[in-house]
Amino acid sequence: MIDLKTLYSNLDKSDRIILTLVVLTFFSFPIGTAPPLILIITAFVVSVASGKFFGIRKVWRESWVLPLFVFVVLPWTGLLYVPEISDVSMDYARKTHYWLYALVIALLPVDKQAISWVAKAFIAGLLVNSIFAFIQFAGLFAPPAPSGIQGYFGFGVIYSALSMYLVAAILMASFFFKSARTAGMKSFNVLLIFVFIFHISIMDGRNGYVTFFFLSPLVAMNLIGRFEWKKIILMCLVFLVCMSLSPVLKNRVASTFANLRENQQVILEHPWGKKVIDILPRFYLLRSAVDIFMEHPVIGAGTGGYRYYTEKAGGMPQSHPHSNILYMGASFGIVGLFSYMWLCWVMFKKSWQHREDIEGYFALSIMLVIFISGFFNSQIIDSGPALFFALGYGLLNHMKD
């Protein structure tokens, strides 16, 4: 608390307000879409009203700005050639305003200490949410059903976003374990890791399982303290054994394989019709995106064009293909794929160079969970994850060579 007081004493009033709102934004991610958006928009308004935001001219020459600019412009450009501008088209274009908030966190005159508090607030919010989810799992409280999907989500964020936040929190807890100086703090961070692992395992979300599986070696490496592949593999097996104890995960995995076995012939059929979206939606979405990309390989079908062409093809109209890669390819072609990969590469390269620092590892964690989970969900057009991605990208401005 003394460190926090010292931190605030070194900031002027407007920066204190903005930092507080940013901290609360990260704390509120598990609650839902509206709270973090309201908080960060308020921070943006304070930044503009105080004149802080106009310091943007100081960062125009930074290497991370150009890919951000291209990524934001693409959805608006896509409105010029999409066959039909729909509500979906406008919604996806308007969501680019989330990237304005990357500049809010980028322009904050704060150091590693402040960013550490931001990361800790993020973990704290997820811990509170996980405890509430465990109460639901124990049958002491009825779980919510956001968007008609029931599960042990805590306060209500559905599993596609929440599992991503949890994996990022696990990575950050392992980072804090690595840098902790006392046995008590190390033990606390280990406890956090297993609390979040258990929460992932009681949610009915395969994306969370897969994302954690791919990133668990990084967690193991931080716990071990160095790269020893045998110990890393052993630690990852411990994680998997712990997750396999969950009846929710067991049922989800079993039902997935059963569904694939029952419909293996349908998977190979061409063309896929309406019946496929009901029994094997992911395969239908994948095939539709590939077909659209092959027809419009350079600039894609435009913003919201995926919905137009899936409806035109006689299938059930779908807003997006549940994949960042497929969404960018179908919507903006090779240009879109290049823009997305460029943005991710710049974020990865910069944060990897600073992975020993809190700001670097936090940005790296956010980028990795977005990129990996983005193979199976369109995170860049989902409000919560898109904002999370944008704020993580803003941390790049705090990494000075």
XYZ file of C-alpha atoms in Angstrom:
401
model
C 0.000 0.000 0.000
C 2.931 2.296 0.716
C 4.236 1.664 -2.803
C 0.829 2.546 -4.202
C 0.766 5.811 -2.250
C 4.232 6.673 -3.529
C 3.150 5.882 -7.066
C 0.119 8.165 -6.879
C 2.100 10.970 -5.270
C 4.311 11.109 -8.358
C 1.353 11.602 -10.727
C -0.782 14.660 -11.334
C -4.520 14.519 -10.664
C -5.677 13.590 -14.176
C -3.097 10.794 -14.485
C -4.185 9.421 -11.107
C -7.774 9.297 -12.310
C -6.824 7.689 -15.619
C -4.604 5.088 -13.943
C -7.341 4.245 -11.440
C -9.841 3.782 -14.265
C -7.382 1.570 -16.188
C -6.810 -0.572 -13.080
C -10.572 -0.910 -12.572
C -10.992 -1.775 -16.248
C -8.688 -4.770 -15.907
C -10.303 -5.759 -12.601
C -13.763 -5.753 -14.206
C -13.018 -7.873 -17.304
C -14.594 -11.024 -15.759
C -17.805 -9.183 -14.877
C -18.998 -8.616 -18.423
C -18.616 -6.428 -21.493
C -20.216 -3.209 -20.259
C -18.198 -2.473 -17.059
C -14.709 -2.459 -18.640
C -15.986 -0.520 -21.656
C -17.620 2.144 -19.502
C -14.491 2.487 -17.371
C -12.019 2.744 -20.250
C -14.267 5.166 -22.180
C -14.363 7.328 -19.063
C -10.562 7.148 -18.911
C -10.444 8.224 -22.563
C -12.743 11.188 -21.876
C -10.557 12.276 -18.934
C -7.466 11.886 -21.113
C -8.943 14.111 -23.826
C -10.403 16.687 -21.401
C -7.091 17.022 -19.555
C -5.108 17.345 -22.778
C -3.102 14.184 -22.058
C -4.411 12.425 -25.143
C -2.948 15.044 -27.441
C 0.481 13.806 -26.470
C -0.202 11.254 -29.185
C 1.974 13.268 -31.546
C 4.954 12.074 -29.507
C 4.393 8.430 -30.460
C 3.605 8.718 -34.185
C 7.098 7.585 -35.108
C 7.037 4.499 -32.870
C 7.277 1.191 -34.762
C 4.049 -0.163 -33.264
C 1.810 2.659 -34.560
C 1.732 1.875 -38.303
C 0.446 -1.720 -38.052
C -2.166 -0.479 -35.594
C -3.272 2.208 -38.055
C -3.570 -0.267 -40.947
C -5.495 -2.735 -38.778
C -8.013 -0.047 -37.758
C -8.485 1.352 -41.278
C -9.196 -2.031 -42.912
C -12.755 -2.553 -41.539
C -13.769 0.928 -42.709
C -12.217 0.343 -46.127
C -14.079 -2.969 -46.300
C -17.378 -1.077 -46.182
C -16.583 0.381 -49.618
C -16.744 -2.946 -51.458
C -18.899 -5.274 -49.338
C -21.916 -6.316 -51.498
C -24.376 -5.198 -48.840
C -23.770 -3.009 -45.793
C -25.616 -4.639 -42.900
C -25.868 -4.067 -39.180
C -23.059 -6.598 -38.804
C -20.853 -4.586 -41.178
C -21.324 -1.380 -39.211
C -20.899 -3.147 -35.884
C -17.516 -4.578 -36.885
C -16.345 -1.235 -38.265
C -17.406 0.646 -35.135
C -15.569 -1.804 -32.903
C -12.304 -0.337 -34.132
C -12.840 2.409 -31.536
C -11.476 -0.050 -28.952
C -8.031 0.604 -30.368
C -8.252 4.248 -29.337
C -7.955 3.003 -25.773
C -4.610 1.425 -26.565
C -3.377 4.999 -26.776
C -4.841 5.803 -23.349
C -2.629 3.232 -21.654
C 0.283 4.001 -24.005
C 0.307 7.689 -23.017
C 0.154 7.134 -19.259
C 3.409 8.401 -17.663
C 3.816 5.321 -15.473
C 6.583 2.853 -14.693
C 6.827 -0.887 -14.039
C 5.361 -0.445 -10.574
C 2.098 0.954 -11.937
C 1.825 -1.744 -14.598
C 2.389 -4.324 -11.877
C -0.693 -2.964 -10.081
C -2.685 -3.170 -13.318
C -1.720 -6.839 -13.727
C -2.487 -7.583 -10.087
C -5.908 -5.949 -10.402
C -6.587 -8.165 -13.416
C -5.656 -11.280 -11.409
C -7.669 -10.099 -8.397
C -10.806 -9.643 -10.483
C -10.478 -13.145 -11.882
C -9.846 -14.595 -8.415
C -13.068 -13.072 -7.072
C -14.904 -14.351 -10.144
C -13.433 -17.862 -9.778
C -14.476 -18.075 -6.125
C -18.026 -17.184 -7.152
C -17.868 -19.814 -9.930
C -16.803 -22.467 -7.397
C -19.830 -21.562 -5.289
C -21.960 -22.162 -8.375
C -20.173 -25.452 -9.058
C -20.885 -26.575 -5.488
C -24.578 -26.019 -6.138
C -24.931 -23.185 -3.641
C -25.900 -20.621 -6.250
C -27.573 -20.943 -9.641
C -25.101 -20.209 -12.462
C -26.025 -17.477 -14.964
C -26.709 -18.221 -18.598
C -25.344 -15.339 -20.705
C -26.449 -15.575 -24.347
C -28.408 -18.701 -23.413
C -25.239 -20.638 -22.547
C -25.197 -22.078 -19.062
C -21.988 -22.718 -17.176
C -19.884 -21.931 -14.149
C -18.744 -18.513 -15.325
C -18.967 -16.599 -12.075
C -20.437 -13.185 -12.772
C -21.488 -13.885 -16.320
C -18.787 -13.637 -19.018
C -19.183 -16.626 -21.334
C -16.389 -19.185 -21.549
C -14.854 -18.060 -24.863
C -13.680 -14.786 -23.299
C -13.320 -15.896 -19.695
C -11.099 -18.881 -20.451
C -8.784 -16.563 -22.384
C -8.561 -14.171 -19.434
C -7.852 -17.089 -17.098
C -4.977 -18.396 -19.213
C -3.448 -14.909 -19.297
C -3.840 -14.700 -15.504
C -2.118 -18.077 -15.098
C 0.814 -16.819 -17.145
C 1.024 -13.669 -15.031
C 0.780 -15.618 -11.760
C 3.692 -17.768 -12.927
C 5.641 -14.588 -13.720
C 4.977 -13.227 -10.223
C 6.020 -16.606 -8.787
C 9.314 -16.344 -10.627
C 9.999 -12.849 -9.277
C 8.636 -13.430 -5.736
C 11.187 -13.181 -2.936
C 9.352 -14.964 -0.139
C 8.049 -18.502 0.194
C 4.646 -17.129 1.141
C 4.253 -15.142 -2.068
C 5.515 -18.055 -4.156
C 2.957 -20.355 -2.512
C 0.184 -17.822 -3.068
C 0.967 -17.587 -6.784
C 1.037 -21.365 -7.125
C -2.374 -21.439 -5.468
C -3.637 -18.849 -7.953
C -2.400 -20.949 -10.863
C -4.297 -24.043 -9.728
C -7.424 -22.057 -8.848
C -7.528 -20.674 -12.390
C -6.721 -24.070 -13.926
C -9.624 -25.587 -12.039
C -11.938 -22.798 -13.176
C -10.990 -23.424 -16.805
C -11.641 -27.136 -16.345
C -15.216 -26.639 -15.053
C -16.213 -24.468 -17.998
C -17.615 -26.095 -21.093
C -15.073 -24.487 -23.423
C -12.671 -26.449 -25.603
C -10.893 -23.277 -26.645
C -9.733 -22.696 -23.080
C -8.443 -26.253 -22.781
C -6.468 -26.013 -26.021
C -5.070 -22.538 -25.338
C -3.825 -23.553 -21.906
C -2.361 -26.788 -23.312
C -0.203 -24.849 -25.785
C 0.907 -22.234 -23.243
C 1.394 -24.521 -20.226
C 5.134 -25.008 -21.021
C 5.677 -21.270 -20.415
C 3.934 -21.583 -17.056
C 6.032 -24.631 -16.176
C 9.230 -22.858 -17.195
C 8.483 -19.961 -14.844
C 7.728 -22.342 -11.976
C 10.912 -24.325 -12.553
C 12.997 -21.198 -13.106
C 14.921 -22.393 -16.125
C 14.552 -24.478 -19.265
C 14.764 -28.156 -18.375
C 12.559 -30.005 -20.817
C 12.057 -33.145 -18.729
C 10.832 -31.151 -15.735
C 8.704 -28.963 -17.998
C 7.001 -32.014 -19.513
C 6.436 -33.460 -16.042
C 4.921 -30.204 -14.808
C 2.640 -29.995 -17.848
C 1.472 -33.548 -17.150
C 0.620 -32.481 -13.598
C -1.509 -29.662 -15.046
C -3.283 -32.071 -17.391
C -3.948 -34.602 -14.622
C -5.473 -31.859 -12.466
C -7.715 -30.730 -15.311
C -8.760 -34.281 -16.153
C -10.346 -34.618 -12.716
C -13.098 -32.245 -13.808
C -16.347 -34.023 -14.805
C -17.236 -31.054 -17.024
C -14.027 -31.396 -19.051
C -14.433 -35.175 -19.317
C -17.970 -34.841 -20.668
C -16.959 -32.117 -23.112
C -14.060 -34.089 -24.561
C -16.084 -37.315 -24.737
C -19.021 -35.635 -26.492
C -16.677 -33.976 -29.002
C -15.095 -37.265 -30.089
C -18.472 -39.000 -30.140
C -19.864 -36.288 -32.406
C -16.896 -36.580 -34.771
C -17.252 -40.367 -34.989
C -20.989 -40.191 -35.641
C -20.619 -37.607 -38.381
C -17.322 -38.510 -40.015
C -19.012 -39.046 -43.367
C -20.747 -35.666 -43.209
C -17.390 -33.959 -42.668
C -16.231 -35.191 -46.065
C -19.399 -34.279 -47.946
C -19.385 -31.499 -50.534
C -21.118 -29.109 -50.555
C -22.139 -28.724 -46.944
C -25.755 -27.735 -46.519
C -27.944 -26.386 -43.756
C -27.936 -29.637 -41.808
C -24.189 -29.372 -41.215
C -24.417 -26.091 -39.312
C -26.631 -27.843 -36.785
C -24.434 -30.868 -36.123
C -20.921 -29.717 -37.071
C -20.963 -25.908 -37.031
C -17.181 -25.438 -36.904
C -16.620 -27.396 -40.100
C -19.354 -25.462 -41.874
C -17.860 -22.137 -40.761
C -14.376 -23.208 -41.838
C -15.490 -24.389 -45.255
C -17.541 -21.244 -45.870
C -14.602 -18.991 -44.977
C -12.228 -20.898 -47.238
C -14.691 -20.745 -50.138
C -15.133 -16.980 -49.702
C -11.360 -16.464 -49.507
C -10.791 -18.476 -52.680
C -13.366 -16.355 -54.510
C -11.944 -13.053 -53.194
C -8.288 -13.791 -52.353
C -6.803 -10.289 -52.476
C -9.148 -7.967 -50.578
C -11.798 -10.418 -49.363
C -15.573 -10.031 -49.240
C -15.537 -6.809 -47.226
C -16.613 -5.958 -43.689
C -19.588 -8.144 -42.861
C -19.285 -9.905 -46.222
C -19.061 -13.303 -44.547
C -22.699 -13.031 -43.473
C -23.805 -11.917 -46.943
C -22.146 -14.838 -48.736
C -23.174 -17.544 -46.260
C -26.774 -16.424 -46.680
C -26.420 -16.220 -50.459
C -24.974 -19.756 -50.591
C -28.234 -21.137 -49.228
C -26.953 -22.004 -45.789
C -27.814 -20.358 -42.510
C -26.314 -16.822 -42.497
C -23.396 -16.549 -40.087
C -21.837 -13.324 -38.843
C -18.259 -14.611 -38.628
C -16.328 -17.907 -38.907
C -15.263 -18.090 -35.240
C -11.577 -17.623 -36.048
C -9.407 -14.530 -36.283
C -7.472 -15.988 -39.209
C -10.581 -17.066 -41.105
C -12.365 -13.790 -40.371
C -9.488 -11.643 -41.666
C -8.971 -13.870 -44.705
C -12.645 -14.017 -45.689
C -13.272 -10.322 -44.991
C -10.067 -8.701 -46.259
C -8.195 -11.410 -48.161
C -4.422 -11.548 -48.232
C -4.300 -7.883 -47.228
C -6.253 -8.678 -44.060
C -4.128 -11.687 -43.184
C -0.976 -9.622 -43.622
C -2.351 -6.827 -41.434
C -3.318 -9.191 -38.618
C -0.042 -11.129 -38.707
C 1.943 -7.878 -38.840
C 0.146 -6.529 -35.771
C 0.709 -9.773 -33.856
C 4.340 -10.017 -34.931
C 5.154 -6.477 -33.795
C 3.483 -7.147 -30.439
C 5.217 -10.500 -30.033
C 8.663 -9.266 -31.037
C 8.599 -6.205 -28.786
C 7.139 -7.979 -25.757
C 9.450 -10.980 -26.157
C 12.459 -8.672 -26.033
C 11.123 -7.339 -22.700
C 9.754 -10.615 -21.309
C 11.815 -10.244 -18.136
C 9.908 -7.049 -17.300
C 6.330 -6.878 -16.070
C 5.086 -4.776 -18.992
C 6.740 -7.086 -21.513
C 5.448 -10.306 -20.013
C 1.938 -8.923 -19.547
C 1.761 -7.829 -23.190
C 3.286 -11.146 -24.284
C 0.677 -13.080 -22.294
C -2.177 -11.092 -23.823
C -0.814 -11.480 -27.338
C -0.298 -15.244 -26.997
C -3.756 -15.995 -25.642
C -5.384 -13.815 -28.317
C -3.353 -15.394 -31.103
C -3.783 -19.027 -30.040
C -7.410 -18.815 -28.926
C -8.034 -16.753 -32.059
C -7.628 -19.855 -34.204
C -10.935 -21.067 -32.770
C -12.793 -17.811 -32.014
C -13.069 -14.386 -33.622
C -11.585 -12.605 -30.603
C -10.712 -9.429 -32.499
C -14.409 -8.626 -33.052
C -15.609 -9.831 -29.648
C -15.947 -6.762 -27.420
C -14.164 -7.978 -24.271
C -11.225 -9.777 -25.921
C -10.816 -7.000 -28.522
C -10.513 -4.399 -25.750
C -8.132 -6.692 -23.849
C -5.989 -7.041 -26.973
C -5.973 -3.286 -27.568
C -4.929 -2.424 -24.017
C -2.183 -5.036 -24.123
C -0.946 -3.509 -27.359
C -0.802 -0.103 -25.694
C 1.754 -1.491 -23.249
C 4.298 -1.574 -26.092
C 4.890 2.139 -25.625
C 6.264 1.435 -22.151
C 9.000 -0.848 -23.489
C 11.988 1.317 -24.210
C 15.181 -0.094 -25.705
